[in-house]
Short mmCIF file of C-alpha atoms and ligand atoms in Angstrom, two decimals:
data_model
loop_
_atom_site.label_atom_id
_atom_site.label_comp_id
_atom_site.label_asym_id
_atom_site.label_seq_id
_atom_site.Cartn_x
_atom_site.Cartn_y
_atom_site.Cartn_z
CA MET A 171 83.59 -50.50 142.05
CA ILE A 172 80.96 -48.40 143.39
CA LYS A 173 78.94 -47.84 140.19
CA PHE A 174 79.37 -52.34 140.46
CA LEU A 175 78.14 -51.54 143.70
CA GLU A 176 74.80 -49.86 143.01
CA ARG A 177 73.61 -51.52 139.73
CA GLN A 178 73.72 -54.71 141.93
CA ILE A 179 71.68 -52.77 144.54
CA GLU A 180 69.55 -51.92 141.85
CA ARG A 181 68.85 -55.06 140.96
CA LEU A 182 68.13 -56.93 143.10
CA GLY A 183 65.70 -54.15 144.06
CA ALA A 184 63.83 -54.32 140.89
CA SER A 185 63.82 -58.46 141.42
CA VAL A 186 61.85 -57.01 145.02
CA LEU A 187 60.01 -54.79 143.87
CA VAL A 188 58.66 -55.72 140.30
CA PRO A 189 56.83 -59.20 142.31
CA ILE A 190 54.96 -57.14 144.63
CA GLY A 191 52.54 -55.85 141.86
CA SER A 192 51.91 -59.63 141.49
CA LEU A 193 50.77 -60.29 145.02
CA GLY A 194 47.17 -60.42 143.80
CA ASP A 195 47.82 -63.26 141.75
CA VAL A 196 49.88 -65.08 144.15
CA MET A 197 46.46 -64.69 146.62
CA ILE A 198 44.81 -66.07 143.86
CA PHE A 199 47.61 -69.01 143.56
CA THR A 200 46.98 -69.52 146.72
CA TYR A 201 43.38 -69.64 146.65
CA GLN A 202 43.54 -72.55 143.75
CA PHE A 203 45.55 -74.59 146.29
CA PHE A 204 42.92 -74.81 148.84
CA TYR A 205 40.60 -75.41 146.03
CA TRP A 206 42.41 -78.42 144.18
CA LEU A 207 43.53 -79.63 147.70
CA VAL A 208 39.79 -80.64 148.17
CA LYS A 209 39.27 -81.88 145.03
CA ARG A 210 40.26 -85.71 144.63
CA PRO A 211 42.10 -87.75 143.36
CA PHE A 212 44.71 -86.96 145.81
CA ARG A 213 47.75 -87.62 144.68
CA SER A 214 49.37 -89.48 147.41
CA LYS A 215 52.47 -90.56 145.65
CA LEU A 216 53.71 -87.77 144.15
CA PHE A 217 53.29 -86.25 147.57
CA ILE A 218 55.78 -88.56 149.72
CA GLU A 219 58.00 -87.95 146.44
CA GLN A 220 57.80 -84.83 147.12
CA LEU A 221 58.38 -84.59 150.85
CA LEU A 222 61.38 -87.09 150.58
CA PHE A 223 62.24 -84.71 147.40
CA VAL A 224 62.19 -81.86 150.38
CA GLY A 225 63.99 -83.60 153.42
CA ASN A 226 66.87 -85.27 151.47
CA LYS A 227 67.61 -81.39 149.63
CA SER A 228 67.77 -80.30 153.01
CA LEU A 229 68.71 -82.48 155.28
CA PHE A 230 72.48 -82.56 155.13
CA ILE A 231 72.31 -78.71 155.72
CA ILE A 232 70.00 -78.74 158.64
CA PHE A 233 72.36 -81.12 160.19
CA LEU A 234 75.35 -79.28 159.38
CA ALA A 235 73.81 -76.02 160.79
CA GLY A 236 71.73 -77.09 163.77
CA SER A 237 74.63 -78.76 165.29
CA PHE A 238 77.12 -75.45 164.44
CA THR A 239 74.26 -72.75 165.53
CA GLY A 240 74.01 -74.61 168.90
CA MET A 241 77.44 -75.32 169.40
CA VAL A 242 78.73 -72.19 168.67
CA PHE A 243 76.10 -70.63 170.63
CA SER A 244 76.49 -72.67 173.18
CA TYR A 245 80.07 -70.62 173.13
CA GLN A 246 78.94 -66.83 173.38
CA THR A 247 76.12 -67.42 175.78
CA TYR A 248 78.71 -69.23 178.02
CA PHE A 249 81.23 -66.54 178.75
CA GLY A 250 78.91 -63.94 179.10
CA PHE A 251 76.84 -65.85 181.34
CA LYS A 252 79.89 -67.07 183.30
CA MET A 253 80.30 -63.49 183.94
CA ILE A 254 77.20 -63.21 186.39
CA SER A 255 77.85 -66.27 187.55
CA VAL A 256 74.58 -68.59 185.71
CA ASP A 257 76.40 -70.50 183.42
CA SER A 258 74.06 -73.22 184.01
CA LEU A 259 72.05 -71.36 182.80
CA VAL A 260 73.46 -71.85 178.75
CA GLY A 261 71.25 -75.29 178.85
CA PRO A 262 67.73 -73.55 178.45
CA ILE A 263 68.83 -70.31 176.99
CA VAL A 264 69.83 -72.18 173.51
CA ALA A 265 67.12 -74.69 173.89
CA ILE A 266 64.37 -71.94 174.23
CA SER A 267 66.23 -69.68 171.48
CA LEU A 268 66.51 -73.04 169.34
CA SER A 269 62.96 -74.09 169.18
CA LYS A 270 60.99 -70.87 169.22
CA GLU A 271 63.46 -68.94 166.74
CA LEU A 272 66.79 -69.88 165.53
CA ALA A 273 65.33 -73.70 164.45
CA PRO A 274 62.32 -72.56 162.69
CA VAL A 275 63.58 -69.42 160.87
CA LEU A 276 67.13 -71.33 159.90
CA THR A 277 65.56 -74.02 158.49
CA GLY A 278 63.08 -71.84 156.56
CA LEU A 279 66.02 -69.66 154.98
CA ILE A 280 67.44 -72.97 153.53
CA VAL A 281 64.47 -74.79 152.89
CA ALA A 282 62.91 -71.74 150.65
CA GLY A 283 67.56 -71.61 149.50
CA ARG A 284 66.72 -75.56 148.61
CA ALA A 285 63.60 -76.87 147.87
CA GLY A 286 61.63 -73.18 147.37
CA ALA A 287 64.30 -72.74 144.37
CA ALA A 288 64.28 -76.48 143.39
CA MET A 289 60.30 -76.21 142.51
CA ALA A 290 60.92 -73.46 140.96
CA ALA A 291 62.94 -74.68 138.47
CA GLN A 292 61.31 -77.95 138.27
CA ILE A 293 57.94 -76.31 137.38
CA GLY A 294 59.75 -73.70 135.34
CA SER A 295 61.61 -75.66 133.29
CA MET A 296 58.21 -78.05 132.84
CA LYS A 297 56.37 -74.58 131.81
CA VAL A 298 59.06 -73.71 128.97
CA THR A 299 59.16 -77.14 127.82
CA GLU A 300 54.94 -77.55 127.21
CA GLN A 301 54.97 -79.93 130.26
CA ILE A 302 52.76 -78.13 131.76
CA ASP A 303 50.35 -76.82 128.67
CA ALA A 304 50.35 -81.08 127.53
CA LEU A 305 48.84 -82.21 131.28
CA GLU A 306 46.02 -79.59 130.74
CA VAL A 307 45.54 -81.02 127.10
CA MET A 308 45.41 -84.61 129.10
CA GLY A 309 42.76 -82.38 130.91
CA ILE A 310 44.76 -82.77 134.49
CA SER A 311 45.26 -79.70 136.35
CA SER A 312 48.38 -78.54 135.90
CA HIS A 313 47.74 -77.89 139.63
CA GLN A 314 46.87 -80.00 141.07
CA TYR A 315 49.47 -82.54 139.54
CA LEU A 316 52.55 -79.98 140.40
CA ALA A 317 51.67 -77.85 142.37
CA VAL A 318 49.11 -79.28 145.75
CA PRO A 319 51.64 -81.63 146.63
CA ARG A 320 54.54 -79.82 146.74
CA ILE A 321 53.01 -77.47 149.26
CA VAL A 322 51.23 -79.93 151.33
CA ALA A 323 54.68 -81.71 151.10
CA GLY A 324 56.61 -78.67 151.98
CA THR A 325 54.20 -77.76 154.83
CA ILE A 326 54.72 -80.87 156.42
CA ALA A 327 58.14 -81.40 155.66
CA VAL A 328 59.32 -77.53 157.17
CA PRO A 329 57.96 -78.07 160.61
CA MET A 330 59.62 -82.10 160.60
CA LEU A 331 62.91 -80.28 159.85
CA THR A 332 62.63 -78.20 162.42
CA VAL A 333 62.52 -80.59 164.92
CA ILE A 334 65.35 -82.26 163.77
CA PHE A 335 67.31 -78.73 163.49
CA ASN A 336 66.61 -78.39 166.82
CA LEU A 337 66.96 -81.67 168.42
CA ILE A 338 71.12 -81.19 166.70
CA GLY A 339 71.42 -77.92 167.36
CA ASN A 340 70.63 -79.02 171.17
CA ILE A 341 72.98 -81.95 171.13
CA GLY A 342 75.92 -79.61 169.90
CA SER A 343 75.13 -76.98 172.44
CA TRP A 344 75.29 -79.70 175.14
CA PHE A 345 78.50 -81.39 173.64
CA VAL A 346 80.18 -78.18 173.90
CA GLY A 347 78.60 -76.84 176.96
CA THR A 348 79.73 -80.29 179.07
CA LYS A 349 82.20 -81.37 177.26
CA ALA A 350 84.60 -78.30 176.15
CA LEU A 351 83.07 -75.89 179.01
CA MET A 352 82.66 -77.87 181.71
CA ILE A 353 79.37 -77.30 182.74
CA ASP A 354 78.26 -79.77 185.39
CA GLU A 355 76.06 -81.87 183.45
CA VAL A 356 73.86 -82.85 185.98
CA MET A 357 72.99 -78.67 186.36
CA TYR A 358 72.70 -78.31 182.76
CA PHE A 359 69.81 -81.07 182.27
CA SER A 360 67.90 -80.08 185.65
CA LYS A 361 68.31 -76.30 184.67
CA LEU A 362 66.67 -77.33 181.08
CA GLY A 363 63.66 -79.03 182.78
CA GLU A 364 63.43 -76.37 184.99
CA PHE A 365 62.97 -73.25 182.16
CA MET A 366 62.06 -75.13 179.34
CA PHE A 367 58.36 -75.79 178.83
CA VAL A 368 56.51 -78.00 175.58
CA GLU A 369 54.81 -74.20 174.62
CA ASP A 370 58.08 -73.17 173.11
CA LEU A 371 58.86 -76.06 171.23
CA LEU A 372 55.21 -75.53 169.92
CA GLN A 373 55.84 -71.90 168.79
CA GLY A 374 58.50 -73.04 166.82
CA ILE A 375 56.99 -75.39 164.87
CA ILE A 376 53.73 -73.31 164.16
CA LYS A 377 55.90 -71.22 162.74
CA ALA A 378 57.29 -73.77 160.96
CA VAL A 379 54.16 -74.94 159.62
CA PHE A 380 53.42 -71.28 157.90
CA PHE A 381 56.92 -71.34 156.86
CA GLY A 382 56.93 -74.75 154.95
CA PHE A 383 53.11 -73.06 153.63
CA ILE A 384 54.72 -69.90 152.24
CA ILE A 385 57.87 -71.11 151.02
CA SER A 386 56.02 -73.44 148.72
CA VAL A 387 53.58 -71.45 147.13
CA VAL A 388 56.49 -68.81 146.67
CA GLY A 389 58.56 -72.07 144.95
CA CYS A 390 55.42 -73.31 143.03
CA TYR A 391 53.91 -69.42 141.92
CA PHE A 392 57.21 -68.80 140.56
CA GLY A 393 57.47 -71.43 138.94
CA PHE A 394 54.38 -71.24 137.25
CA THR A 395 54.97 -67.98 136.08
CA VAL A 396 57.92 -68.51 134.48
CA GLU A 397 58.14 -66.93 131.24
CA LYS A 398 59.75 -68.48 127.76
CA GLY A 399 63.62 -68.12 126.76
CA ALA A 400 66.76 -68.63 128.19
CA GLU A 401 66.90 -66.49 131.06
CA GLY A 402 63.09 -67.31 132.48
CA VAL A 403 63.65 -70.00 134.57
CA GLY A 404 67.01 -68.97 136.47
CA ARG A 405 65.19 -65.26 136.88
CA GLY A 406 62.26 -67.76 138.24
CA THR A 407 64.24 -69.61 140.86
CA ASN A 408 66.27 -66.65 142.08
CA LEU A 409 63.00 -64.51 142.61
CA ALA A 410 61.52 -68.01 144.42
CA VAL A 411 64.71 -67.56 146.83
CA VAL A 412 64.95 -63.72 147.53
CA TRP A 413 60.94 -64.08 147.97
CA GLY A 414 60.79 -67.22 150.17
CA MET A 415 63.32 -65.76 152.46
CA ILE A 416 62.19 -62.36 152.78
CA LEU A 417 58.45 -63.78 153.59
CA VAL A 418 60.09 -66.16 156.36
CA LEU A 419 61.37 -63.55 158.12
CA ILE A 420 58.63 -61.11 158.02
CA LEU A 421 55.84 -63.52 158.56
CA ASP A 422 58.44 -65.05 161.46
CA TYR A 423 57.83 -61.48 162.95
CA PHE A 424 54.26 -61.15 163.14
CA LEU A 425 53.88 -64.94 164.35
CA THR A 426 55.90 -64.31 166.73
CA SER A 427 53.91 -60.86 167.88
CA PHE A 428 51.25 -63.18 167.96
CA LEU A 429 51.74 -66.63 169.61
CA ILE A 430 53.88 -64.73 172.65
CA ARG A 431 50.11 -63.77 173.32
CA ILE A 432 48.29 -66.83 173.07
CA LEU A 433 51.11 -69.06 173.75
CA MET B 183 25.26 -79.26 112.33
CA GLN B 184 26.29 -81.73 109.23
CA LYS B 185 27.31 -84.32 110.13
CA ASP B 186 31.23 -85.00 108.90
CA VAL B 187 32.34 -81.66 110.73
CA THR B 188 34.23 -82.03 113.74
CA VAL B 189 35.08 -78.65 114.37
CA SER B 190 32.62 -75.91 113.68
CA ILE B 191 33.51 -72.28 114.88
CA ARG B 192 31.16 -68.80 114.13
CA ASN B 193 32.49 -65.35 114.63
CA LEU B 194 35.44 -66.20 116.73
CA SER B 195 36.77 -63.02 118.23
CA LYS B 196 39.41 -63.11 121.41
CA HIS B 197 40.45 -60.02 122.91
CA PHE B 198 43.62 -59.77 125.37
CA GLY B 199 42.89 -56.44 126.85
CA LYS B 200 43.08 -54.22 123.61
CA HIS B 201 44.84 -56.23 121.67
CA VAL B 202 42.36 -58.12 119.52
CA ILE B 203 43.85 -61.65 118.20
CA LEU B 204 40.95 -63.22 116.83
CA ASN B 205 38.34 -60.75 115.05
CA GLY B 206 35.30 -63.19 113.64
CA LEU B 207 36.89 -66.27 112.54
CA ASN B 208 35.04 -68.94 111.06
CA ILE B 209 36.02 -72.53 109.79
CA ASP B 210 34.28 -76.02 109.92
CA ILE B 211 36.91 -78.59 109.37
CA GLU B 212 36.04 -81.89 107.96
CA LYS B 213 36.16 -85.33 109.41
CA ASN B 214 38.68 -88.00 108.52
CA SER B 215 41.07 -84.61 107.15
CA ILE B 216 44.05 -83.28 107.46
CA THR B 217 43.73 -79.76 107.40
CA THR B 218 46.32 -77.26 107.83
CA ILE B 219 46.02 -73.72 109.47
CA LEU B 220 49.10 -71.20 107.78
CA GLY B 221 50.07 -68.21 109.06
CA PHE B 222 52.19 -65.53 110.07
CA SER B 223 53.83 -65.56 113.31
CA GLY B 224 52.11 -64.19 115.58
CA ALA B 225 49.16 -64.43 113.56
CA GLY B 226 46.72 -66.27 116.44
CA LYS B 227 47.57 -70.25 115.16
CA SER B 228 48.32 -71.16 118.78
CA THR B 229 45.56 -68.52 120.30
CA LEU B 230 42.84 -70.83 117.83
CA LEU B 231 43.78 -73.97 118.49
CA LYS B 232 43.74 -72.96 122.24
CA HIS B 233 40.18 -72.00 121.64
CA ILE B 234 39.25 -76.17 120.21
CA LEU B 235 40.85 -77.24 122.90
CA GLY B 236 39.02 -75.20 125.28
CA LEU B 237 41.78 -73.86 127.10
CA LEU B 238 40.72 -70.46 126.06
CA GLN B 239 37.38 -68.38 126.56
CA PRO B 240 36.33 -66.95 123.34
CA THR B 241 35.59 -63.19 124.11
CA SER B 242 32.54 -64.08 121.33
CA GLY B 243 31.56 -66.62 119.51
CA GLU B 244 31.03 -70.23 118.97
CA ILE B 245 32.80 -73.14 119.24
CA HIS B 246 31.36 -76.87 118.32
CA VAL B 247 33.53 -79.71 118.59
CA LEU B 248 32.15 -83.36 117.55
CA GLY B 249 28.75 -81.78 117.91
CA ASN B 250 29.03 -80.38 121.37
CA ASP B 251 29.00 -76.28 122.33
CA LEU B 252 32.25 -75.98 124.19
CA ALA B 253 30.31 -72.82 125.86
CA ASP B 254 27.70 -75.63 127.56
CA MET B 255 30.79 -77.21 129.16
CA ASN B 256 31.66 -76.16 132.72
CA HIS B 257 35.81 -76.56 133.49
CA PHE B 258 35.23 -80.03 134.80
CA LYS B 259 33.52 -81.18 131.82
CA LEU B 260 36.07 -79.53 129.50
CA ARG B 261 38.62 -81.12 131.16
CA GLN B 262 37.17 -84.72 130.65
CA PHE B 263 36.22 -83.92 127.01
CA ARG B 264 40.11 -82.78 126.22
CA GLN B 265 40.53 -86.78 125.88
CA ASN B 266 38.70 -87.19 122.54
CA PHE B 267 42.15 -84.99 121.93
CA GLY B 268 45.75 -85.93 121.56
CA MET B 269 48.43 -83.16 120.41
CA LEU B 270 51.31 -83.56 119.79
CA PHE B 271 53.96 -80.57 121.00
CA GLN B 272 56.87 -78.45 118.99
CA TYR B 273 59.29 -80.05 121.44
CA ALA B 274 57.20 -83.01 122.13
CA ALA B 275 56.77 -81.91 125.71
CA LEU B 276 57.88 -85.13 126.77
CA PHE B 277 57.59 -85.56 131.46
CA ASP B 278 60.84 -85.27 131.55
CA SER B 279 61.39 -87.58 135.03
CA MET B 280 59.94 -90.19 132.74
CA THR B 281 60.87 -92.73 130.61
CA ALA B 282 59.07 -92.91 126.71
CA PHE B 283 57.20 -96.09 128.57
CA GLU B 284 55.91 -93.83 131.48
CA ASN B 285 55.23 -91.08 129.17
CA THR B 286 52.94 -93.57 127.23
CA ALA B 287 51.56 -94.73 130.04
CA PHE B 288 50.69 -91.72 131.63
CA PRO B 289 47.41 -91.16 130.40
CA LEU B 290 46.17 -94.91 130.36
CA ARG B 291 46.76 -94.60 134.18
CA GLU B 292 45.53 -91.53 134.32
CA PHE B 293 42.38 -92.08 132.22
CA SER B 294 41.97 -95.99 131.26
CA ASP B 295 40.42 -99.00 133.60
CA TYR B 296 43.24 -101.26 132.13
CA THR B 297 45.37 -103.59 134.34
CA GLU B 298 48.93 -103.14 134.38
CA LYS B 299 49.40 -105.77 132.32
CA GLU B 300 47.04 -104.23 129.46
CA ILE B 301 48.55 -101.22 129.59
CA SER B 302 51.88 -102.75 129.11
CA GLU B 303 50.78 -104.54 125.89
CA ARG B 304 49.37 -100.97 125.01
CA VAL B 305 51.74 -99.27 125.30
CA SER B 306 53.92 -101.42 123.53
CA GLU B 307 51.99 -101.83 120.55
CA LEU B 308 51.95 -97.45 120.52
CA LEU B 309 55.24 -97.16 120.96
CA LEU B 310 56.48 -100.28 118.17
CA SER B 311 53.65 -98.80 115.73
CA VAL B 312 55.37 -95.03 115.24
CA ASN B 313 59.45 -97.05 115.18
CA ILE B 314 60.80 -96.77 118.69
CA LYS B 315 61.93 -100.13 119.52
CA GLU B 316 61.81 -102.17 122.48
CA GLU B 317 65.78 -101.06 123.94
CA SER B 318 64.58 -97.59 124.17
CA PHE B 319 61.41 -97.85 126.00
CA PHE B 320 63.32 -97.55 128.85
CA LYS B 321 64.85 -94.78 128.21
CA ILE B 322 64.21 -91.53 130.10
CA PRO B 323 63.72 -88.35 127.47
CA SER B 324 67.28 -86.49 127.64
CA GLU B 325 68.74 -90.20 126.42
CA LEU B 326 66.37 -89.95 123.52
CA SER B 327 67.38 -88.08 119.98
CA GLY B 328 64.94 -85.09 119.00
CA GLY B 329 63.23 -87.24 116.19
CA MET B 330 62.47 -90.16 118.86
CA ARG B 331 60.83 -87.56 121.21
CA LYS B 332 58.52 -86.55 118.84
CA ARG B 333 57.44 -90.36 118.01
CA VAL B 334 57.28 -91.20 121.22
CA GLY B 335 55.07 -88.02 122.23
CA LEU B 336 53.18 -88.75 119.26
CA ALA B 337 52.54 -92.49 120.63
CA ARG B 338 51.21 -90.91 124.11
CA ALA B 339 48.70 -88.19 121.85
CA LEU B 340 47.30 -91.73 120.71
CA ALA B 341 47.09 -93.22 123.76
CA LEU B 342 43.75 -92.60 124.35
CA SER B 343 42.52 -93.32 120.66
CA PRO B 344 41.78 -89.50 120.33
CA GLU B 345 39.24 -88.30 117.84
CA ILE B 346 41.34 -85.00 117.02
CA MET B 347 44.99 -85.12 116.40
CA LEU B 348 46.51 -81.39 117.14
CA TYR B 349 49.95 -80.63 115.88
CA ASP B 350 51.45 -77.33 116.74
CA GLU B 351 54.32 -76.56 114.12
CA PRO B 352 54.79 -80.38 114.54
CA THR B 353 58.33 -79.46 111.96
CA THR B 354 59.39 -76.00 113.06
CA GLY B 355 62.96 -76.37 114.06
CA LEU B 356 63.72 -79.74 112.73
CA ASP B 357 66.85 -80.66 110.34
CA PRO B 358 65.24 -81.64 107.00
CA ILE B 359 65.31 -85.67 107.41
CA THR B 360 63.25 -85.17 110.80
CA THR B 361 61.16 -83.21 109.19
CA ARG B 362 60.63 -85.75 106.44
CA MET B 363 60.21 -88.16 109.05
CA VAL B 364 57.31 -86.26 111.01
CA ASN B 365 55.50 -85.59 107.98
CA ASP B 366 55.76 -89.50 106.96
CA LEU B 367 54.42 -90.19 110.77
CA ILE B 368 51.65 -87.67 110.34
CA THR B 369 50.34 -88.62 106.99
CA ASP B 370 50.60 -92.35 108.14
CA THR B 371 48.71 -91.67 111.49
CA SER B 372 45.85 -90.06 109.72
CA LYS B 373 46.09 -92.69 107.05
CA LYS B 374 45.77 -95.30 109.59
CA TYR B 375 42.66 -94.39 112.03
CA ARG B 376 41.07 -93.11 109.28
CA GLU B 377 38.17 -95.23 109.08
CA ARG B 378 37.97 -94.57 113.04
CA GLY B 379 37.55 -91.10 111.93
CA LEU B 380 40.41 -89.19 112.86
CA THR B 381 40.99 -85.82 112.27
CA SER B 382 44.30 -83.73 112.18
CA ILE B 383 44.70 -80.17 112.08
CA ILE B 384 48.46 -79.01 112.05
CA ILE B 385 49.74 -75.61 112.47
CA SER B 386 52.25 -74.76 110.19
CA HIS B 387 54.69 -72.56 108.25
CA ASP B 388 56.16 -74.88 106.19
CA VAL B 389 54.18 -74.44 103.16
CA LYS B 390 56.14 -77.19 100.92
CA ALA B 391 55.08 -79.98 103.50
CA THR B 392 51.62 -78.94 104.45
CA LEU B 393 51.02 -79.11 100.45
CA GLU B 394 52.60 -81.91 99.94
CA ILE B 395 50.79 -83.96 103.43
CA SER B 396 47.21 -81.99 103.78
CA ASP B 397 43.67 -82.33 102.45
CA TYR B 398 42.66 -78.71 103.00
CA VAL B 399 45.25 -75.92 104.35
CA ALA B 400 43.02 -72.45 105.35
CA PHE B 401 45.32 -69.63 105.96
CA LEU B 402 44.93 -66.87 109.16
CA ASP B 403 45.54 -63.65 109.05
CA ARG B 404 44.20 -60.18 110.95
CA GLY B 405 42.29 -62.54 113.27
CA ARG B 406 40.14 -64.59 110.31
CA ILE B 407 40.51 -67.19 107.67
CA ILE B 408 41.17 -65.76 104.63
CA GLU B 409 41.40 -68.66 102.38
CA TYR B 410 40.27 -72.13 103.38
CA LEU B 411 40.84 -74.31 99.76
CA PRO B 412 41.39 -78.20 99.28
CA ALA B 413 45.21 -78.04 99.00
CA LEU B 414 45.30 -79.01 95.41
CA GLU B 415 44.13 -75.06 94.95
CA PHE B 416 46.23 -73.58 97.36
CA PRO B 417 48.86 -72.59 95.40
CA LYS B 418 46.60 -71.37 92.42
CA SER B 419 44.83 -68.88 95.44
CA ASP B 420 44.50 -65.20 93.92
CA ASN B 421 44.84 -63.86 97.60
CA PRO B 422 47.85 -61.48 97.21
CA LEU B 423 48.80 -62.31 100.97
CA VAL B 424 48.42 -66.05 100.16
CA LYS B 425 50.86 -65.62 97.50
CA ALA B 426 53.06 -63.96 99.21
CA PHE B 427 53.68 -66.33 101.78
CA ILE B 428 54.07 -69.78 99.44
CA ASN B 429 56.75 -67.62 97.44
CA LEU B 430 58.21 -66.64 100.44
N1 ATP C 25 47.91 -65.25 127.37
C1 ATP C 25 47.79 -64.30 126.44
N2 ATP C 25 48.24 -62.95 126.56
C2 ATP C 25 47.94 -62.00 126.01
N3 ATP C 25 48.54 -62.05 124.68
C3 ATP C 25 48.79 -63.24 124.07
C4 ATP C 25 48.33 -64.37 124.68
N4 ATP C 25 48.79 -65.34 123.78
C5 ATP C 25 48.89 -64.53 122.74
N5 ATP C 25 49.10 -63.51 123.09
C6 ATP C 25 49.36 -62.58 121.86
O1 ATP C 25 48.50 -63.14 121.10
C7 ATP C 25 49.35 -63.14 119.56
C8 ATP C 25 48.95 -64.31 118.99
O2 ATP C 25 49.80 -65.52 119.42
P1 ATP C 25 50.03 -66.89 118.99
O3 ATP C 25 50.73 -67.77 119.85
O4 ATP C 25 48.52 -67.24 118.73
O5 ATP C 25 50.18 -66.36 117.69
P2 ATP C 25 51.21 -67.59 116.67
O6 ATP C 25 50.30 -67.53 115.50
O7 ATP C 25 50.73 -68.95 117.19
O8 ATP C 25 52.42 -67.18 116.19
P3 ATP C 25 53.88 -68.45 116.13
O9 ATP C 25 53.64 -68.74 114.87
O10 ATP C 25 54.73 -67.38 117.01
O11 ATP C 25 53.37 -69.09 117.04
C9 ATP C 25 50.82 -62.53 119.63
O12 ATP C 25 50.69 -61.10 119.25
C10 ATP C 25 50.62 -63.14 121.29
O13 ATP C 25 51.08 -62.12 121.55
MG1 MG C 26 52.11 -70.72 117.42
#
């Protein structure tokens, strides 16, 4: 059993360490994104397709995670706050935590697991079946055709999903708070207005933009670098998820420390 | 340069890091012909093809295609220039989210000024010409057999009326019947477009089929073309490596 665990940890470690060597490649890949982004044609049809794809992939789980996060969080804070008789503050506490932290981060993690993985899988399988070569032979930039629409879509979709997560979470919190825990409804909303600011919403949305960007860059990158062979695509997908999540968490720390100062 | 040479390569060398893959390779490929390049696995055949397409940059040497020096073109020109090529991939490489029809229409939509109606006519004509029946036009690749996919792949490659058709191991991994079909397809295509000046370049392992369908055969080994003869004379080569390869 311990041997087994050791092996799993080793494997996880290897899959995390190996790509650190390719950091430079990811930089070049990101540079190429901006290069091709401003070149014609902009493929708006593919972009819309990808936007719907990212939305579709994650929307249901966002609903689920959003509502439960809001409900559970409302519960948790209520019993703590009741002890010091500030239970009317449950609304703003949940709302602020959701909009600044929980909604963008959880949405980012979910999208990394769903859409980021799917991007790597799609592009990876196009790579192994030479569809990417076929594009290049026709003179079409595979980067522009495949990566640009996905990265732009991801960068826009994640903030949108974050807003949805936020909204659903707050509805969940309101529902549990006022219906199950019997916080006074008027009190709930007046405190919400008193403590919640536009900056809090903005902070979450800005984070989400960066998360969306990094998740789709990583998803596409690990798709394009898939190696031929049976395990290639699976490995690429796996790396996209692991790295998407790790980068969301790391980026969250730096963005928070930065945004807190300027907002 | 001679007028009837489509691809002319002089002293082409390619190094991947320390590995020397192509080493002073020379070849002239005649217009209107079918030329096959044979060689052991890993000899650098695909690498050579990618150089002709301008997908890889030579370490040294010159490549002229249709009278143009590839080194003179920036990467936008090169992309445009690739419209002179059609390529059939080993597993057809159809876009798996598109139907047979859309796959064939893809290059036309990307690069021609045809109206939808003209595209539709041209695609039907192309697909019918490779024996894809109308009932299969709107199937996606996973609903087509391997042989049909190859045919759609050929239709797509021919859509923009290329000057040069490239085939990378067109029959590797196919059953004998499909292999025969693909070989027939290559010869038919070559014949049909001959007066328009279509040059076909094939990469292959399959000696028997190569000798049947090609006009010229070249043998690539250790980064050079070590034998280059008309197909009829190729079996009489006295190069020991070529002999060994033929008799494998
Ligand atoms: N991008 C690359 N980077 C490094 N090495 C490469 C690259 N492409 C090809 N090679 C190496 O060059 C050699 C020749 O490869 P190539 O694909 O041209 O061979 P081939 O003759 O087409 O073989 P096969 O019949 O197996 O397709 C191989 O050893 C391969 O590992
Ligand atoms: Mg090859």
